[in-house]
PDB file of C-alpha atoms in Angstrom:
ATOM      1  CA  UNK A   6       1.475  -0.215  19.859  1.00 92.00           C
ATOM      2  CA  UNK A   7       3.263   3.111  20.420  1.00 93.00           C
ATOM      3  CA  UNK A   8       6.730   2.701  17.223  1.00 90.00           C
ATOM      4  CA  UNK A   9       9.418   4.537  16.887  1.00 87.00           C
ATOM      5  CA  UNK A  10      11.865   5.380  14.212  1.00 82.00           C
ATOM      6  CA  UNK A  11      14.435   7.808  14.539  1.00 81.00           C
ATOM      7  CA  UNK A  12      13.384   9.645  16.854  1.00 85.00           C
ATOM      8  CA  UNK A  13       9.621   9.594  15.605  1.00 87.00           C
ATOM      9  CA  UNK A  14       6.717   8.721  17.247  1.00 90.00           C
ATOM     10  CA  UNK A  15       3.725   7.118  15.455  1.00 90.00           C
ATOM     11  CA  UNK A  16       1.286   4.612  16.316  1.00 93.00           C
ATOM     12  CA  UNK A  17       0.171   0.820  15.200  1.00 94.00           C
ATOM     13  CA  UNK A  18      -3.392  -0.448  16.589  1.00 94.00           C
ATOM     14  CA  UNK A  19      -4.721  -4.195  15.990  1.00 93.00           C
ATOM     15  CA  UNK A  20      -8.632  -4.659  15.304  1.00 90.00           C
ATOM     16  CA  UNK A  21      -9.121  -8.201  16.898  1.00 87.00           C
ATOM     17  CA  UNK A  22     -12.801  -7.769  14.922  1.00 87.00           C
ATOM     18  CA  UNK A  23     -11.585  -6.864  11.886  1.00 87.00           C
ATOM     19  CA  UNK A  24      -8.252  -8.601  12.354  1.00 90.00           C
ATOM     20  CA  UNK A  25      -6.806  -5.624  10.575  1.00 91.00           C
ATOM     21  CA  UNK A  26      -3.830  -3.394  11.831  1.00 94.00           C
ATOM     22  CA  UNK A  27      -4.164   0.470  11.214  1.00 93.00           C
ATOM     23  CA  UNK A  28      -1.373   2.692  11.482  1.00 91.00           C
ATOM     24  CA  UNK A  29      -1.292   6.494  12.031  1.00 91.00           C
ATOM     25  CA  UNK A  30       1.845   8.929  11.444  1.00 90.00           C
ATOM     26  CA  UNK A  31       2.169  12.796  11.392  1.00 89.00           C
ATOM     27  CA  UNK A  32       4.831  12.851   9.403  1.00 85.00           C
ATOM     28  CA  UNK A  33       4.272  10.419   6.566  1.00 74.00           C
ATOM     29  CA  UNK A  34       7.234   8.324   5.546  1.00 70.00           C
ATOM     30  CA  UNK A  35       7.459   5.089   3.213  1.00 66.00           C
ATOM     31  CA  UNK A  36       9.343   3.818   5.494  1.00 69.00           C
ATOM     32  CA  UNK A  37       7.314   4.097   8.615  1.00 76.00           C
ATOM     33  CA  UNK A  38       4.962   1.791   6.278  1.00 80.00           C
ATOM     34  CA  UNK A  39       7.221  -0.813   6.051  1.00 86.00           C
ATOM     35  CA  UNK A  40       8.016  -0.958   9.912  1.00 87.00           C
ATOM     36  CA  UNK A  41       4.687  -1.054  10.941  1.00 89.00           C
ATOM     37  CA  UNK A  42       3.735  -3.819   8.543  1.00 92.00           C
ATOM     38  CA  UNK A  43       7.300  -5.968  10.369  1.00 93.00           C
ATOM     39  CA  UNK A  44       5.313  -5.238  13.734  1.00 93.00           C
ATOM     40  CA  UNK A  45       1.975  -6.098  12.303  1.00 95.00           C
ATOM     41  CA  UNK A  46       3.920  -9.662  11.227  1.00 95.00           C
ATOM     42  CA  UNK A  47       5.683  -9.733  14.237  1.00 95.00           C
ATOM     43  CA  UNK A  48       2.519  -9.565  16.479  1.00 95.00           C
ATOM     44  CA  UNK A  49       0.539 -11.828  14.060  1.00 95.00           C
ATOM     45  CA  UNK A  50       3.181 -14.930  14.402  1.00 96.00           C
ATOM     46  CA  UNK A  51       3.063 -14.151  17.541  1.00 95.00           C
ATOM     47  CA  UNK A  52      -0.770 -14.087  18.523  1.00 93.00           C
ATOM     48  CA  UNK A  53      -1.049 -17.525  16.560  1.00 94.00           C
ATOM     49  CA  UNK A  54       1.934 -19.407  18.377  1.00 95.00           C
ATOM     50  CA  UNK A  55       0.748 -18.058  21.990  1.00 96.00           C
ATOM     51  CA  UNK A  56      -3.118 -18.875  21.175  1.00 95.00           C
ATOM     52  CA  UNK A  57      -4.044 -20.107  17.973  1.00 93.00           C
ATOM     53  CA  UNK A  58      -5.183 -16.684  16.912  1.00 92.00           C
ATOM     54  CA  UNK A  59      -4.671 -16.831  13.165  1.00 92.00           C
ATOM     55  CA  UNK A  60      -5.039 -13.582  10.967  1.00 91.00           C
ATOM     56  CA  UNK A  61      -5.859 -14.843   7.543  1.00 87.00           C
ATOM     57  CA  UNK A  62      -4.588 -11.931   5.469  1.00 88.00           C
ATOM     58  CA  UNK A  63      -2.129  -9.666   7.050  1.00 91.00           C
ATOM     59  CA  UNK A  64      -2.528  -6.009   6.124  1.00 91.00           C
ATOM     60  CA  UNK A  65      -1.539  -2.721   7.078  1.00 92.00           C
ATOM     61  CA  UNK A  66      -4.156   0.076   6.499  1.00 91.00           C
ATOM     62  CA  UNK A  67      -2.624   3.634   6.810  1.00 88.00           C
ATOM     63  CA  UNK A  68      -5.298   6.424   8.531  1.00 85.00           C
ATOM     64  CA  UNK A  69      -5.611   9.458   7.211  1.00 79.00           C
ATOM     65  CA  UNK A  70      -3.833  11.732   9.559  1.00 82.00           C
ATOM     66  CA  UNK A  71      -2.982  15.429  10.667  1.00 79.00           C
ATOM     67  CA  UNK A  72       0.571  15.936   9.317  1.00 83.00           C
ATOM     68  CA  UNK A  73       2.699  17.725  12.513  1.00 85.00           C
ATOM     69  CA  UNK A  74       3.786  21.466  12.210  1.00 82.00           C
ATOM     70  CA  UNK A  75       6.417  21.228  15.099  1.00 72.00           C
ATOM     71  CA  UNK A  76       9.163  18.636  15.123  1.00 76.00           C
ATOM     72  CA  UNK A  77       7.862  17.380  18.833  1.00 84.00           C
ATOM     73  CA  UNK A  78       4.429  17.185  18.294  1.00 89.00           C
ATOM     74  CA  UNK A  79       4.542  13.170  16.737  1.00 90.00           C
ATOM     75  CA  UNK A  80       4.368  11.542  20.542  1.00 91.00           C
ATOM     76  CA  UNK A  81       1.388  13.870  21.510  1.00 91.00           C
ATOM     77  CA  UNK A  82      -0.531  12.881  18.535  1.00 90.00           C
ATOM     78  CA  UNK A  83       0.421   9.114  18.938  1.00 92.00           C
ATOM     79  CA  UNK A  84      -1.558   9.426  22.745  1.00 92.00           C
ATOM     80  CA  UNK A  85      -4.605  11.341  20.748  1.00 92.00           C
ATOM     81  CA  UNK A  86      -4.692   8.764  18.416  1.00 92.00           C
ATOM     82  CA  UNK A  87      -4.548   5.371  20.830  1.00 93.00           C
ATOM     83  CA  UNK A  88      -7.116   7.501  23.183  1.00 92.00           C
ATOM     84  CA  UNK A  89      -9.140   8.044  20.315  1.00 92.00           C
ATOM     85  CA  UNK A  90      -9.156   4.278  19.033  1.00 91.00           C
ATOM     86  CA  UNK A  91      -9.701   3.252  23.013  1.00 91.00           C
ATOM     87  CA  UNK A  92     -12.265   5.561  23.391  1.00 91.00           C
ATOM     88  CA  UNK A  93     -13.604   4.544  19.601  1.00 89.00           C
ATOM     89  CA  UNK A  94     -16.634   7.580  19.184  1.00 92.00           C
ATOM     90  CA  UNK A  95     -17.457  10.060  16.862  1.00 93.00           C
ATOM     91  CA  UNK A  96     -17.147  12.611  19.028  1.00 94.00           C
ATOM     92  CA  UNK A  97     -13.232  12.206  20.286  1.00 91.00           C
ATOM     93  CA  UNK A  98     -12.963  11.536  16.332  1.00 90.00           C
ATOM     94  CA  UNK A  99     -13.891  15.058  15.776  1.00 91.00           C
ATOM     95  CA  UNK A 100     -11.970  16.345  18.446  1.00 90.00           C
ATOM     96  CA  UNK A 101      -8.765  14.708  17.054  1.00 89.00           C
ATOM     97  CA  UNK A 102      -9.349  16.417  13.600  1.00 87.00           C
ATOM     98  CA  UNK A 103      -9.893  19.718  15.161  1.00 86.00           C
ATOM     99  CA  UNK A 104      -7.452  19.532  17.807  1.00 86.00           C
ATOM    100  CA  UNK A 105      -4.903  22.397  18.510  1.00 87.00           C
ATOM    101  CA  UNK A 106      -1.988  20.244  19.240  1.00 88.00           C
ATOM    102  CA  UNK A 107      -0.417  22.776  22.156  1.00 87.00           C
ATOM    103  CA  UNK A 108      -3.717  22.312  23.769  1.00 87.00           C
ATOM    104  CA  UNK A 109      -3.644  18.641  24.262  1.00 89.00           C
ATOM    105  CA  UNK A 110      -0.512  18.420  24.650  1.00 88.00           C
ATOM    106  CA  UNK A 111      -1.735  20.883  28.075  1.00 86.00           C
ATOM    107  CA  UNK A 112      -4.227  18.889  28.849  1.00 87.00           C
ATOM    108  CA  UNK A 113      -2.371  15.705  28.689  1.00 88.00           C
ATOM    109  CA  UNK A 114       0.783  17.170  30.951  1.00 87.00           C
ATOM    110  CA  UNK A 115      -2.387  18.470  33.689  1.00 85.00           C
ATOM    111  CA  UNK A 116      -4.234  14.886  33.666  1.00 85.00           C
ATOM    112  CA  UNK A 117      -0.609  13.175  34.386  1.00 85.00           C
ATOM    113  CA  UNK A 118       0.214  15.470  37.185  1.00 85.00           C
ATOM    114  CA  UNK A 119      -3.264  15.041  38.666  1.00 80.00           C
ATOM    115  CA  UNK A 120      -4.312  18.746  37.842  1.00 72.00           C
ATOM    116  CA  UNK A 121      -7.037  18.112  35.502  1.00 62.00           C
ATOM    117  CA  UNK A 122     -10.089  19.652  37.758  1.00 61.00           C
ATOM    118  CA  UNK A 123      -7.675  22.771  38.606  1.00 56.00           C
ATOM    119  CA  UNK A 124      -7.397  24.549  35.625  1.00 53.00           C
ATOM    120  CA  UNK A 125      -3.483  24.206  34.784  1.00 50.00           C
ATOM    121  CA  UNK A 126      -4.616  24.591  30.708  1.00 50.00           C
ATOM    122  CA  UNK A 127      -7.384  26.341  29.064  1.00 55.00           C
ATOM    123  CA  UNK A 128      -9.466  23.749  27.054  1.00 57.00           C
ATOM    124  CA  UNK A 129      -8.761  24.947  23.753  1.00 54.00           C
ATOM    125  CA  UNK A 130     -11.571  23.017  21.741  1.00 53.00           C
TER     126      UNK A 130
END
């Protein structure tokens, strides 16, 4: 679950394994703590009323996390982040702590215009 907070991107990801929630932010904040854990509630009422899914003890576990250099770089790492937990290797783990930020945010702009296979960034990593 992409959250936002004044104007600041970071992300919130359910483990329906686990039944933990994660949360990831490049630009740490108490506060961005105590939002994600009202989502985390939020979703966790609402999982159990809509299904019976009950979460027995309802924590929020913060990532470790690249801290952002740039002041518009939080929404690009947000997609990283939810690709990396979707795509869930070790590999695109690696890539997200080595990751030049200006190059994914390239690559992301070419794969939503459809210009992925036509060279419209240089792969940076």
């Amino acid at each position: 679950m992409p959250l936002n907070s004044k104007n600041h991107w970071y992300l919130l990801v359910f483990d329906t394994v686990e039944k933990k929630f994660t949360y990831m932010n490049s630009l740490w904040s108490p506060q961005s703590k105590g939002t994600a854990k009202i989502f985390a509630k939020f979703i966790s009422d609402f999982l159990f009323r809509s299904c019976g899914y009950e979460i027995e003890k309802l924590e929020v576990y913060c990532q470790k996390s690249w801290q952002q250099m740039g002041s518009l770089d939080c929404g690009v790492y947000m997609c990283l982040w939810a690709e990396a937990f979707a795509q869930n290797t070790k590999e695109y783990w690696a890539y997200t702590e080595n990751c030049v930020i200006d190059g994914h945010r390239a690559k992301m702009a070419a794969i939503i215009l459809g210009h992925e296979g036509r060279l419209l960034y240089k792969k940076v990593n």
